[in-house]
mmCIF file of C-alpha atoms in Angstrom:
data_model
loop_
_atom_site.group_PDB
_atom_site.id
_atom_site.type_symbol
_atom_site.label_atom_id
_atom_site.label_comp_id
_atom_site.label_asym_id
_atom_site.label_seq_id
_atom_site.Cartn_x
_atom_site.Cartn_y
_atom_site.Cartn_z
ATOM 1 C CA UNK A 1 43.956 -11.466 94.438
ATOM 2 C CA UNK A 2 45.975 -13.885 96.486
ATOM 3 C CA UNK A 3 44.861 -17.123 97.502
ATOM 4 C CA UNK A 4 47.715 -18.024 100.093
ATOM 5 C CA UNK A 5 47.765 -15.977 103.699
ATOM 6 C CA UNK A 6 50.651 -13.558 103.762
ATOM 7 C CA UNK A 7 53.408 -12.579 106.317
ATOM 8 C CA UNK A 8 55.659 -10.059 106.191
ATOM 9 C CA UNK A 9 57.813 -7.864 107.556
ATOM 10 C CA UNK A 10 57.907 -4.064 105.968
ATOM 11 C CA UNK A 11 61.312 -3.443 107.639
ATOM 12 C CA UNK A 12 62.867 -6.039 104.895
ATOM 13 C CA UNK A 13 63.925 -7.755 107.823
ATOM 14 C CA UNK A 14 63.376 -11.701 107.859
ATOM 15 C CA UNK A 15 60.259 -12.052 109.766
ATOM 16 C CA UNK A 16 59.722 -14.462 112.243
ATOM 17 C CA UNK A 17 56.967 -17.087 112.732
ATOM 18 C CA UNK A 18 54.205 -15.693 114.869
ATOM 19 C CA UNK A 19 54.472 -16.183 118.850
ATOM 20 C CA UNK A 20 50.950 -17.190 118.741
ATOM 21 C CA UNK A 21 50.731 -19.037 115.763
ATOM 22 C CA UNK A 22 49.573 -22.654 117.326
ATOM 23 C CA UNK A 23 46.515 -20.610 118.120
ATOM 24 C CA UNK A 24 45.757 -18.735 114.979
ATOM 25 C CA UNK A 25 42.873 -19.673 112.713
ATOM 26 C CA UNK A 26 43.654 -21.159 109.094
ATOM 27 C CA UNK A 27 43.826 -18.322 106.592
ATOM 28 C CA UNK A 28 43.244 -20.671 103.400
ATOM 29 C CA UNK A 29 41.758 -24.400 103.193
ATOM 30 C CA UNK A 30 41.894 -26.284 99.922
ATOM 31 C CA UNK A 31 38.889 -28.355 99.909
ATOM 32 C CA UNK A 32 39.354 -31.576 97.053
ATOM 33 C CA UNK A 33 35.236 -31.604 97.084
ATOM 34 C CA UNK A 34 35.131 -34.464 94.289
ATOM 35 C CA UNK A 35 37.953 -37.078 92.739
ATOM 36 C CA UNK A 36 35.929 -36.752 89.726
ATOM 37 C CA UNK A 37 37.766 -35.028 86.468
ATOM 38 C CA UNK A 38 37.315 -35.093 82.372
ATOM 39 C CA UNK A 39 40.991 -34.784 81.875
ATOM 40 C CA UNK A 40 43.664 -37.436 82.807
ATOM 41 C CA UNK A 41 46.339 -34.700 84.137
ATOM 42 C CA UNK A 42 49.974 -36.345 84.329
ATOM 43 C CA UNK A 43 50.820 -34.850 87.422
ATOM 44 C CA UNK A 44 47.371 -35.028 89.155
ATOM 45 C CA UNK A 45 48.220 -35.513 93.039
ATOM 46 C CA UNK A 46 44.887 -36.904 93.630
ATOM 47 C CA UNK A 47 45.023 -39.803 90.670
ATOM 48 C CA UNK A 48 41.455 -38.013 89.705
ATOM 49 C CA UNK A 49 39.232 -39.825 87.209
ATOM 50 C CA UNK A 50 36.213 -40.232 85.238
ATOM 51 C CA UNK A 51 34.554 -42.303 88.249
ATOM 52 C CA UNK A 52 33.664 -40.171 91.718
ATOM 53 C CA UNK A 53 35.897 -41.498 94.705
ATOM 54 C CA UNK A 54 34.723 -43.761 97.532
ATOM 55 C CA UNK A 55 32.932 -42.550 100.355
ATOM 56 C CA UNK A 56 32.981 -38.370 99.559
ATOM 57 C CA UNK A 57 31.423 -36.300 101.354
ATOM 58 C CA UNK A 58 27.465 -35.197 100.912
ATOM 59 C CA UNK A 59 25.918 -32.214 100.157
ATOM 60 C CA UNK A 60 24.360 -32.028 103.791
ATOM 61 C CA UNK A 61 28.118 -32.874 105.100
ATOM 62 C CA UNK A 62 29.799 -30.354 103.186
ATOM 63 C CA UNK A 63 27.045 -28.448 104.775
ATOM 64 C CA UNK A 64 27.971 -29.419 108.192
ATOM 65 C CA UNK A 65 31.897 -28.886 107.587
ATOM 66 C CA UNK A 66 31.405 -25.522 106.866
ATOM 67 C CA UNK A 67 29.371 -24.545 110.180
ATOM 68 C CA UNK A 68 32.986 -26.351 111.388
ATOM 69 C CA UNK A 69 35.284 -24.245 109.471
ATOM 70 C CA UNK A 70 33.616 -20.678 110.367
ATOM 71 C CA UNK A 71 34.053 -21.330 114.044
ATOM 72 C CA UNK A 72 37.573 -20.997 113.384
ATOM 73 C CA UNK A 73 37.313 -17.890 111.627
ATOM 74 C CA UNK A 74 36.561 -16.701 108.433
ATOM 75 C CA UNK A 75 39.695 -18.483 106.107
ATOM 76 C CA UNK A 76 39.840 -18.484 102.171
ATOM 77 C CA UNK A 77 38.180 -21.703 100.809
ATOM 78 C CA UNK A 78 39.534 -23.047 97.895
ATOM 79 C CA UNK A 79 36.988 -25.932 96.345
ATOM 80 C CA UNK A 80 39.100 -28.043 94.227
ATOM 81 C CA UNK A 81 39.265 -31.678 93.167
ATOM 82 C CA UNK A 82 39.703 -33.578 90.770
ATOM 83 C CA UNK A 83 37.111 -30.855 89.005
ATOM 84 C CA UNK A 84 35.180 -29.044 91.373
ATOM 85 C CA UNK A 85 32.693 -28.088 88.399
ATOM 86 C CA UNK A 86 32.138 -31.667 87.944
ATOM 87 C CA UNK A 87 30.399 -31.699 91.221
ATOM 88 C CA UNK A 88 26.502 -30.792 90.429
ATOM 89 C CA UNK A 89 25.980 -29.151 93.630
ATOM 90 C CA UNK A 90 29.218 -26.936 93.651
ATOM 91 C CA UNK A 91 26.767 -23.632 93.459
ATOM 92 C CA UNK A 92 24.904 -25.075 96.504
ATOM 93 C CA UNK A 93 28.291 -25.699 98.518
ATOM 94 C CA UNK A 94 29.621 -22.437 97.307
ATOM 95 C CA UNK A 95 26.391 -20.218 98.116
ATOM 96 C CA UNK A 96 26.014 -21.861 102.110
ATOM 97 C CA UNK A 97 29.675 -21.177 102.306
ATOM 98 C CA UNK A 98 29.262 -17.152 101.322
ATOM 99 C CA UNK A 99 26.115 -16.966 103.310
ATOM 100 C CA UNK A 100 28.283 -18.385 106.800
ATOM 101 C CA UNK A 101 30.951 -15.039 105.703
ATOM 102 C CA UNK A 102 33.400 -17.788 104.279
ATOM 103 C CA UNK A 103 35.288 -16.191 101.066
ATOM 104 C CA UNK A 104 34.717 -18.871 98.937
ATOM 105 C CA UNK A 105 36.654 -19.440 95.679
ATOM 106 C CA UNK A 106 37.716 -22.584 93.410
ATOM 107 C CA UNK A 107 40.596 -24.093 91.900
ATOM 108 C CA UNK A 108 39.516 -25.473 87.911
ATOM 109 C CA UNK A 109 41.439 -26.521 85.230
ATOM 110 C CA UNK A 110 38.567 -24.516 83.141
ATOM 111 C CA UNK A 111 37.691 -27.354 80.861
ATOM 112 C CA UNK A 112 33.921 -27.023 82.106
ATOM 113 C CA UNK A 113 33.438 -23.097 82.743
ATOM 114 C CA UNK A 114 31.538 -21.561 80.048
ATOM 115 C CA UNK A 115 29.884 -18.487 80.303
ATOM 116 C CA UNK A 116 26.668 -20.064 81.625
ATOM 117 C CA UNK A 117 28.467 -21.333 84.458
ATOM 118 C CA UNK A 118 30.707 -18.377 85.060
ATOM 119 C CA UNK A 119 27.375 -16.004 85.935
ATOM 120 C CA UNK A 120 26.462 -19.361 88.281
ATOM 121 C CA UNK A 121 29.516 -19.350 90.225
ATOM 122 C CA UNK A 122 29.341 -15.609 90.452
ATOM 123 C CA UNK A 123 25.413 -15.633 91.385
ATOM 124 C CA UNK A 124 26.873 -18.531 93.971
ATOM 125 C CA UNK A 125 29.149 -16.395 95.986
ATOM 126 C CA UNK A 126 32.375 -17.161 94.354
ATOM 127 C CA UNK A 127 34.682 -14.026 93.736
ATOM 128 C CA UNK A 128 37.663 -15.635 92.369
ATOM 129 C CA UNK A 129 39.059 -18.435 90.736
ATOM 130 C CA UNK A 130 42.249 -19.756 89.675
ATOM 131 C CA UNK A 131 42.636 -21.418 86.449
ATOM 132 C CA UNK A 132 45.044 -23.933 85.419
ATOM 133 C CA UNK A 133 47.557 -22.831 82.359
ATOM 134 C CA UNK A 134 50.268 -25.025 82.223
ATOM 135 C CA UNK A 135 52.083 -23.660 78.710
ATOM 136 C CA UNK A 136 51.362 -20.905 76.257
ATOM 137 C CA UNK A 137 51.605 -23.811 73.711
ATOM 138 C CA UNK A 138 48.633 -25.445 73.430
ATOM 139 C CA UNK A 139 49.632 -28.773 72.428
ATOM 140 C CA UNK A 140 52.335 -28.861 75.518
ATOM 141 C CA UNK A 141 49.353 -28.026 77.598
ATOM 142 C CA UNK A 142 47.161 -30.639 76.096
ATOM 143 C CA UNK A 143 49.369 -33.640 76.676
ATOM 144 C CA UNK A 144 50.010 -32.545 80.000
ATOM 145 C CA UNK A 145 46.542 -32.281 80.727
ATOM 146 C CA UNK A 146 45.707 -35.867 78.606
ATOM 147 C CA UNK A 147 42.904 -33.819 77.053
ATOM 148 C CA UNK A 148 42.850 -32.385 73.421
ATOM 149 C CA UNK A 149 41.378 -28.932 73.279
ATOM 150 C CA UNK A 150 41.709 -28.477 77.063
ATOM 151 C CA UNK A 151 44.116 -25.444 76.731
ATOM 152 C CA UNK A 152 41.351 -23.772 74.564
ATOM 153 C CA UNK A 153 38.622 -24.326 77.097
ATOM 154 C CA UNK A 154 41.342 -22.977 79.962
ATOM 155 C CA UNK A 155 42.018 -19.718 78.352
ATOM 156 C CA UNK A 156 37.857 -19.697 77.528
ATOM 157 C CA UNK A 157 37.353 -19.883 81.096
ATOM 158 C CA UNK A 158 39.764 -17.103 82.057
ATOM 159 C CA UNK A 159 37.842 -14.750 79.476
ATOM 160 C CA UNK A 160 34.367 -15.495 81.036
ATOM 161 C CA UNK A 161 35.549 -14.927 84.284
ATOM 162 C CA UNK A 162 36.822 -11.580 84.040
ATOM 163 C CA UNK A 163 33.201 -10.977 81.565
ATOM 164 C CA UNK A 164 31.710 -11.810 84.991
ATOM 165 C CA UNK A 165 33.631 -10.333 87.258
ATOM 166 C CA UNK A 166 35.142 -12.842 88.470
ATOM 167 C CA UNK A 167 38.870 -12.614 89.831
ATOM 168 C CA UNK A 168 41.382 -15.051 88.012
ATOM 169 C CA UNK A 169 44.749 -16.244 88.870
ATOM 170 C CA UNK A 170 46.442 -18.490 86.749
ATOM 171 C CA UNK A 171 47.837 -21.385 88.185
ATOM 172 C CA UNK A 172 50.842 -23.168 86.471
ATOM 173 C CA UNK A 173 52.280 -26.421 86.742
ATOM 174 C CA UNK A 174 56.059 -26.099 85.827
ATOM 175 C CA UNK A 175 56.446 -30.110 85.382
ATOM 176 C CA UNK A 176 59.868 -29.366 83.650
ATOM 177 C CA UNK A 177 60.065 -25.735 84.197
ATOM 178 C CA UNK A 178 62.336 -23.093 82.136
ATOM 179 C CA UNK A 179 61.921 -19.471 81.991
ATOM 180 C CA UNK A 180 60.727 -19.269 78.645
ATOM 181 C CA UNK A 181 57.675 -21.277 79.348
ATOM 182 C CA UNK A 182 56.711 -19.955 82.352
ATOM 183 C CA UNK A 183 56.806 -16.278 81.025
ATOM 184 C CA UNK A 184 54.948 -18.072 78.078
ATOM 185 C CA UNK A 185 52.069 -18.367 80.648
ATOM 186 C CA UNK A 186 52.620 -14.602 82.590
ATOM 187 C CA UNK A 187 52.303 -12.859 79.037
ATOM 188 C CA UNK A 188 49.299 -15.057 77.981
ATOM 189 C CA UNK A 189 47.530 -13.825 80.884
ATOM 190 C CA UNK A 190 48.727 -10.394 81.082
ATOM 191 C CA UNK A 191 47.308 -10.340 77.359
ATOM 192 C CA UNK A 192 43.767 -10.982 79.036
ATOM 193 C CA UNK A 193 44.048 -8.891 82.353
ATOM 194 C CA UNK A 194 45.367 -11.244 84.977
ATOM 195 C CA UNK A 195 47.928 -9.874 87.044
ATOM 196 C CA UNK A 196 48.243 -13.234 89.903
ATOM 197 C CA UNK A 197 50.201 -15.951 88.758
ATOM 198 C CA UNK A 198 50.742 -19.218 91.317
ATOM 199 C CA UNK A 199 53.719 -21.234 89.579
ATOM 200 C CA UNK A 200 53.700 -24.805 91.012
ATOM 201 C CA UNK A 201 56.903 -27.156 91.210
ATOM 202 C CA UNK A 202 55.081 -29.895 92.028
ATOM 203 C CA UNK A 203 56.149 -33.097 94.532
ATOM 204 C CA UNK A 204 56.200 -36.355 92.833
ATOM 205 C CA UNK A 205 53.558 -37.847 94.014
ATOM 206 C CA UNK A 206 49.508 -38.998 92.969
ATOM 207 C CA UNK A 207 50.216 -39.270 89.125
ATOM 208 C CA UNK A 208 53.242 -37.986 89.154
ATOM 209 C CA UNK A 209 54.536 -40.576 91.358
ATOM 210 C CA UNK A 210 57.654 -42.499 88.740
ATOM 211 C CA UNK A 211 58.081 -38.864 87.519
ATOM 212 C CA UNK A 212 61.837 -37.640 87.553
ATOM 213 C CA UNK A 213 62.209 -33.714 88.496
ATOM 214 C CA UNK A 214 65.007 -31.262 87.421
ATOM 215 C CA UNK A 215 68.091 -31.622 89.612
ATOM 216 C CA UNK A 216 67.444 -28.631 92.982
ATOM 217 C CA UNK A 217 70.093 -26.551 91.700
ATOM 218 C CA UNK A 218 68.248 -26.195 88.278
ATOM 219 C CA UNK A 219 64.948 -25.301 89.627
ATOM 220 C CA UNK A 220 66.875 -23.006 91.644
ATOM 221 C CA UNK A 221 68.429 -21.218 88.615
ATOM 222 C CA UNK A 222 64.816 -21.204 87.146
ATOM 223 C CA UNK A 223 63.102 -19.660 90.624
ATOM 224 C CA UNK A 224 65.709 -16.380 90.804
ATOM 225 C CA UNK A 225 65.405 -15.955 86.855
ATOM 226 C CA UNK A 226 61.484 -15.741 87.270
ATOM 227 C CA UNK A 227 62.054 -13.624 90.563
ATOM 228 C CA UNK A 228 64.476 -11.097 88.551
ATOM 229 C CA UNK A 229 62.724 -11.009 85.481
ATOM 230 C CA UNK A 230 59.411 -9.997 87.828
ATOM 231 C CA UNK A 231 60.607 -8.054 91.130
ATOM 232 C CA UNK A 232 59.802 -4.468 89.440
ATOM 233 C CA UNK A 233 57.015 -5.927 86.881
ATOM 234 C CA UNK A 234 53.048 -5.371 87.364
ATOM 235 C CA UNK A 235 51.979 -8.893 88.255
ATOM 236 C CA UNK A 236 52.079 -10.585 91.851
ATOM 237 C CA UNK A 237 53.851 -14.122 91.154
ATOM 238 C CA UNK A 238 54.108 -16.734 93.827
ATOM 239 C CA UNK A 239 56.483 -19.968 93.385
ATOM 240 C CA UNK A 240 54.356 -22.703 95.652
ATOM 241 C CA UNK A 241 55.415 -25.680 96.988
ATOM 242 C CA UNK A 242 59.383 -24.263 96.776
ATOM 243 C CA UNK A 243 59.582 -22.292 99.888
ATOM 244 C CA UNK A 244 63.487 -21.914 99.403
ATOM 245 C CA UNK A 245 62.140 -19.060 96.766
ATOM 246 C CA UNK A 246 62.109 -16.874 100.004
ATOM 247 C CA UNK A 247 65.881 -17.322 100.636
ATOM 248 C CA UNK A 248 66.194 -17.343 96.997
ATOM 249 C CA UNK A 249 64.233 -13.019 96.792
ATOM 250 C CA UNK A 250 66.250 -12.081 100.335
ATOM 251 C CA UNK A 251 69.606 -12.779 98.682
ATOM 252 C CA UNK A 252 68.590 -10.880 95.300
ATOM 253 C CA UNK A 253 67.131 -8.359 97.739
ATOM 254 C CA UNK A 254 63.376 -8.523 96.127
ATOM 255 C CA UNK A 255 60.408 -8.504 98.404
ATOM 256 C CA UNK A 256 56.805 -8.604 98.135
ATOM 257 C CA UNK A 257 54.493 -8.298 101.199
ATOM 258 C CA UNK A 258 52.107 -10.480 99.478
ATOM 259 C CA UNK A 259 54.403 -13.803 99.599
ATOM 260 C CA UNK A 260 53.702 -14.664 102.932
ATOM 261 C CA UNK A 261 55.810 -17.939 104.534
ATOM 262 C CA UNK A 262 57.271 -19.971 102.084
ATOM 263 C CA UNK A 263 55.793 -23.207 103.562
ATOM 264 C CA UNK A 264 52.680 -22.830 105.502
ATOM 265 C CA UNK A 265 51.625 -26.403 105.462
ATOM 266 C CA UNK A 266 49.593 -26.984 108.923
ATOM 267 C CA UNK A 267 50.567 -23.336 110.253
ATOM 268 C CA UNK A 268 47.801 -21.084 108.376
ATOM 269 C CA UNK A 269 46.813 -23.741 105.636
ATOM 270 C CA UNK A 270 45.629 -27.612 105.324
ATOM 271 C CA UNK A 271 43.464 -29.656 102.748
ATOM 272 C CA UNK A 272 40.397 -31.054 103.587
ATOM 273 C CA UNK A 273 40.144 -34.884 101.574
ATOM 274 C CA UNK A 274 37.304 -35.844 99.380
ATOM 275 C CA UNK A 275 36.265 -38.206 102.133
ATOM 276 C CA UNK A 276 36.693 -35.669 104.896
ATOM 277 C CA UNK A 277 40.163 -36.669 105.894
ATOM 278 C CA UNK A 278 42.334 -33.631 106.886
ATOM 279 C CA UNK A 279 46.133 -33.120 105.944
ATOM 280 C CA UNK A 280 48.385 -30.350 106.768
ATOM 281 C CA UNK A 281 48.860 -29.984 102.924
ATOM 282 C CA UNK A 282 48.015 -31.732 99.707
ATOM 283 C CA UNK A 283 51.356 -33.223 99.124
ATOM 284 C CA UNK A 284 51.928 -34.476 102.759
ATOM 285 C CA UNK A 285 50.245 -37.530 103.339
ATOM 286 C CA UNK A 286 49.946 -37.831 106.762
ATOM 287 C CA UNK A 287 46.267 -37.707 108.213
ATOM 288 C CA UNK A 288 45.968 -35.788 111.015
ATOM 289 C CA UNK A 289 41.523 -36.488 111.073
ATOM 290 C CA UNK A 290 38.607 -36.880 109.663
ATOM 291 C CA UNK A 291 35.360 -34.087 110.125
ATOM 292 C CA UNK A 292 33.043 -36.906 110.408
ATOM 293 C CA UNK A 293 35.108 -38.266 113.275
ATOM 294 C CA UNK A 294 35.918 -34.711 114.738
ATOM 295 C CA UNK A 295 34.628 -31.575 113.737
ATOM 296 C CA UNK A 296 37.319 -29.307 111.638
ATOM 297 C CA UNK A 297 37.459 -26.353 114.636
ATOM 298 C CA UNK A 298 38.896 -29.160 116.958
ATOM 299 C CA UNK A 299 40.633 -31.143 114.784
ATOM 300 C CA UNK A 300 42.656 -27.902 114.062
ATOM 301 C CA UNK A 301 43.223 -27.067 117.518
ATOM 302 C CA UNK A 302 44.088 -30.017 118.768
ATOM 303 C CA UNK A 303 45.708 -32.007 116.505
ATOM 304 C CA UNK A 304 49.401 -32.609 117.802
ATOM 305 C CA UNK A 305 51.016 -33.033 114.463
ATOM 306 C CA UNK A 306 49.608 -29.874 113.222
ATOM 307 C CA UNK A 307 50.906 -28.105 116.615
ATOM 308 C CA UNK A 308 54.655 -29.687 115.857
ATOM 309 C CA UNK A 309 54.552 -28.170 112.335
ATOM 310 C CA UNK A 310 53.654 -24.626 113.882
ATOM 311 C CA UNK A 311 56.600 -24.992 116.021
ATOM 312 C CA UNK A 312 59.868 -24.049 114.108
ATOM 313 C CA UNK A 313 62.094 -26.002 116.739
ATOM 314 C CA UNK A 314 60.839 -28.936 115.846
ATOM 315 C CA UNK A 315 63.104 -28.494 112.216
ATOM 316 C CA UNK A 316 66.387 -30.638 111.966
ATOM 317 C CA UNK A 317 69.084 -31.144 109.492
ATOM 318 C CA UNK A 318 69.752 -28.034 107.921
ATOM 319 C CA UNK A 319 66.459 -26.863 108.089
ATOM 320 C CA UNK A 320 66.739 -26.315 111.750
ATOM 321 C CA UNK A 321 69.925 -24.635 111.551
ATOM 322 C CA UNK A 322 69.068 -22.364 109.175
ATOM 323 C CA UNK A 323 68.120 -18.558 109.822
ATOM 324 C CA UNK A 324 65.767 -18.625 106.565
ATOM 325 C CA UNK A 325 63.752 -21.379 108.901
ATOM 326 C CA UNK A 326 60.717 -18.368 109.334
ATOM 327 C CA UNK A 327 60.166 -17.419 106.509
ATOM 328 C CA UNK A 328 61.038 -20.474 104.349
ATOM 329 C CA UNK A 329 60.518 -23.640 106.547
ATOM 330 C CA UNK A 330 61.671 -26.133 103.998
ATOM 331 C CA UNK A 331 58.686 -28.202 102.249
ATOM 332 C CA UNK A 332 57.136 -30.734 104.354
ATOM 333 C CA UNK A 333 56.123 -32.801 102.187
ATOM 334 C CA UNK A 334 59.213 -33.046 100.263
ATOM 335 C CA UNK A 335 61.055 -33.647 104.047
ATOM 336 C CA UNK A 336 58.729 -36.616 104.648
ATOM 337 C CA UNK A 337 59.569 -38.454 101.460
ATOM 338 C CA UNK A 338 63.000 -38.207 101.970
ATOM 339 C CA UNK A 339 66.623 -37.585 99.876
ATOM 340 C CA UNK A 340 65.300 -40.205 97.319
ATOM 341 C CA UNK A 341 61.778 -38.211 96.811
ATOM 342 C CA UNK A 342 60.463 -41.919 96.869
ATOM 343 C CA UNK A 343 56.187 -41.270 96.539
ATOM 344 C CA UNK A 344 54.820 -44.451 96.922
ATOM 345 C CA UNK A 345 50.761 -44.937 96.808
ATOM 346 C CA UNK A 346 49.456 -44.707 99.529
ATOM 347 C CA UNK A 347 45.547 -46.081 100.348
ATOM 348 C CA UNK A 348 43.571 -42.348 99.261
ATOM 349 C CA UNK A 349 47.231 -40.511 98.980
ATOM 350 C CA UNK A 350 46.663 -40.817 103.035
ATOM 351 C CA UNK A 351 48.926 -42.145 105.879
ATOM 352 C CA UNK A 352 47.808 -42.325 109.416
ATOM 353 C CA UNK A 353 50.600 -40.285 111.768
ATOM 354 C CA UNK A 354 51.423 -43.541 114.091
ATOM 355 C CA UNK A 355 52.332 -45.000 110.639
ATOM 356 C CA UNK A 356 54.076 -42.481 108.566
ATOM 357 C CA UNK A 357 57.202 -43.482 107.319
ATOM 358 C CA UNK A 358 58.456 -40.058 106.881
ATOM 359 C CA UNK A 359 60.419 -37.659 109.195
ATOM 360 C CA UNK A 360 58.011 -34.633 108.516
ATOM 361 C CA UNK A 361 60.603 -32.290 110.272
ATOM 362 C CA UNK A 362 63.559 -33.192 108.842
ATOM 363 C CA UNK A 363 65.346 -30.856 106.044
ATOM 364 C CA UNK A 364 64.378 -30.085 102.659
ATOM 365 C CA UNK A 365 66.146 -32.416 100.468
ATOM 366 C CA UNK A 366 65.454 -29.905 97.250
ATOM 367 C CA UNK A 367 66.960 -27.538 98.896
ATOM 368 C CA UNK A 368 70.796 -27.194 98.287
ATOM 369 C CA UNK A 369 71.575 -24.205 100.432
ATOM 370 C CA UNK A 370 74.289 -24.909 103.566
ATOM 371 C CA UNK A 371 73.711 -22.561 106.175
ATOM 372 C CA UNK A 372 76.685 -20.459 106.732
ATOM 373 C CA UNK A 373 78.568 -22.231 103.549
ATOM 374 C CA UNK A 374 77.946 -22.132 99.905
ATOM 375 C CA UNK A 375 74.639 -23.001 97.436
#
């Protein structure tokens, strides 16, 4: 099971960014469905809480949204949040979704699946889910999630969703990643049958906002350790929002046609707000409209900042002279805030495009690769 679309090239070859990519439908949309959460997460990019958001979206809009999202095609769906389960008409959502032909799956940090509500989500429609693990230790976990006894409920979850069958993947936030945790997590879940791991570095930004990350070339050190330790193992692990890991494989000569482009942030993938907003990713602020001003099929047709992103000559710095540009792409989001990684708070996590203060195209300060020099 793999939650983000894939492209790939068999010949080993770098593989270029689709001629007719401004025209392709979105393979995955992360959908935050509610800002409402039990846990008080330290790096939640959404600031989610025990009180719902303004203004989110009904059950009759969600409705409506996903007549919008089918006439694009027939993408992956991710319900998230905050805590999609804290939603009470998730099932409802999650059943009209399956009956349109959408695959519809959710993103949890576990805390509220129990069995009950494992054979729910699985009577709903819902094939998969990824699960939030963020340490094999479960008092690391726990402080990073602000909840005691979350990383019990977590690894709960997991169980009854493979008793259901239900997919899992295991999502991990490496906050302050090292190898030792994050193979922490890989053998936890390989312990109870999951073989798709997602590890996150996240952007600074929501929660996480004042938070001070590893230096690039120490995440960098981490990313080819994980990619070493795994590139002949029997689990499919992703590093997300660190699109350099594609550079990072090429050079060590590992591939794995189920990567797909490191950044696909507006190109096959884009989050739908809890109030209906619409941004090429979660971590890139920049609004780009709103289904209850536009419906989704147009918005992602037409929307000119999501066209620029599909067009790699729109990359400067280094980025744009780069030959990993199609299959890497630099992160977006990490462009936009800039060489400082400043993440100030914006109204919702949103910015309107004739107001961003970011240059969404310029190169990947995280990155410290020089085309044609030295790392």
């Amino acid at each position: 099971m793999v939650f983000l679309s894939t492209v790939h090239s068999e010949s080993g070859e770098i593989p270029q960014l689709p001629h007719d990519a401004p025209n392709r439908p979105p393979r995955i949309i992360s959908w935050n469905i509610t800002l409402k959460c039990p846990l008080h997460c330290s790096h939640c990019y959404v600031d989610a809480g025990e009180r719902e958001g303004d203004d989110v979206l009904s059950t009759q809009e969600a409705f409506s949204v996903i007549d919008q999202i089918r006439r694009t095609g027939s993408p992956i769906v991710v319900l998230s949040g905050g805590e999609p389960l804290a939603r009470d008409d998730l099932c409802d959502i999650a059943r009209y979704g399956t009956e349109k032909g959408l695959r519809m799956v959710i993103g949890t940090s576990g805390y509220l699946l129990d069995r009950r509500m494992a054979g729910l989500l699985l009577d709903a429609g819902i094939r998969a889910a990824a699960i939030s693990i963020d340490s094999a230790d479960p008092e690391v976990h726990d402080t990073l999630r602000g909840m005691p006894g979350s990383w019990e409920r977590a690894v709960q979850a997991v169980d009854h969703c493979r008793e259901a069958g239900i997919g899992v993947q295991i999502n991990m936030t490496a906050v302050r990643p090292s190898l030792e945790e994050i193979e922490g997590v890989v053998v936890l879940g390989k312990d109870r049958g999951v073989r798709d791991f997602q590890v996150f570095f996240p952007v600074p930004t929501g929660r996480a906002a004042g938070s001070s990350p590893l230096p690039p070339r120490e995440y960098e050190a981490v990313i080819r350790q994980v990619l070493l330790l795994h590139r002949d193992g029997d689990v499919n692990l992703r590093p997300t929002c660190a699109p350099q890991f594609r550079r990072i494989a090429d050079e060590a000569g590992i591939s794995n046609p189920a990567w797909g482009r490191g950044c696909i942030a507006g190109i096959t993938y884009c989050r739908i707000y809890a109030n209906g907003d619409v941004t090429p990713c979660p971590y890139l602020p920049v609004r780009v409209g709103n289904v209850r001003e536009m419906p989704f099929d147009e918005i992602w047709t037409s929307s000119p900042v999501l066209a620029a992103l599909r067009d790699p000559a729109r990359l400067t710095g280094k980025c744009g002279r780069c030959g990993y540009a199609p299959v890497c792409g630099g992160c977006r989001a990490r462009a936009y805030r800039g060489p400082e990684m400043v993440s100030p708070r914006w109204c919702d996590g949103l910015e309107r495009p004739d107001t961003a203060a970011g240059d969404i195209f310029g190169e990947d300060p995280w990155c410290p690769y020089v085309p044609g020099g030295e790392v």
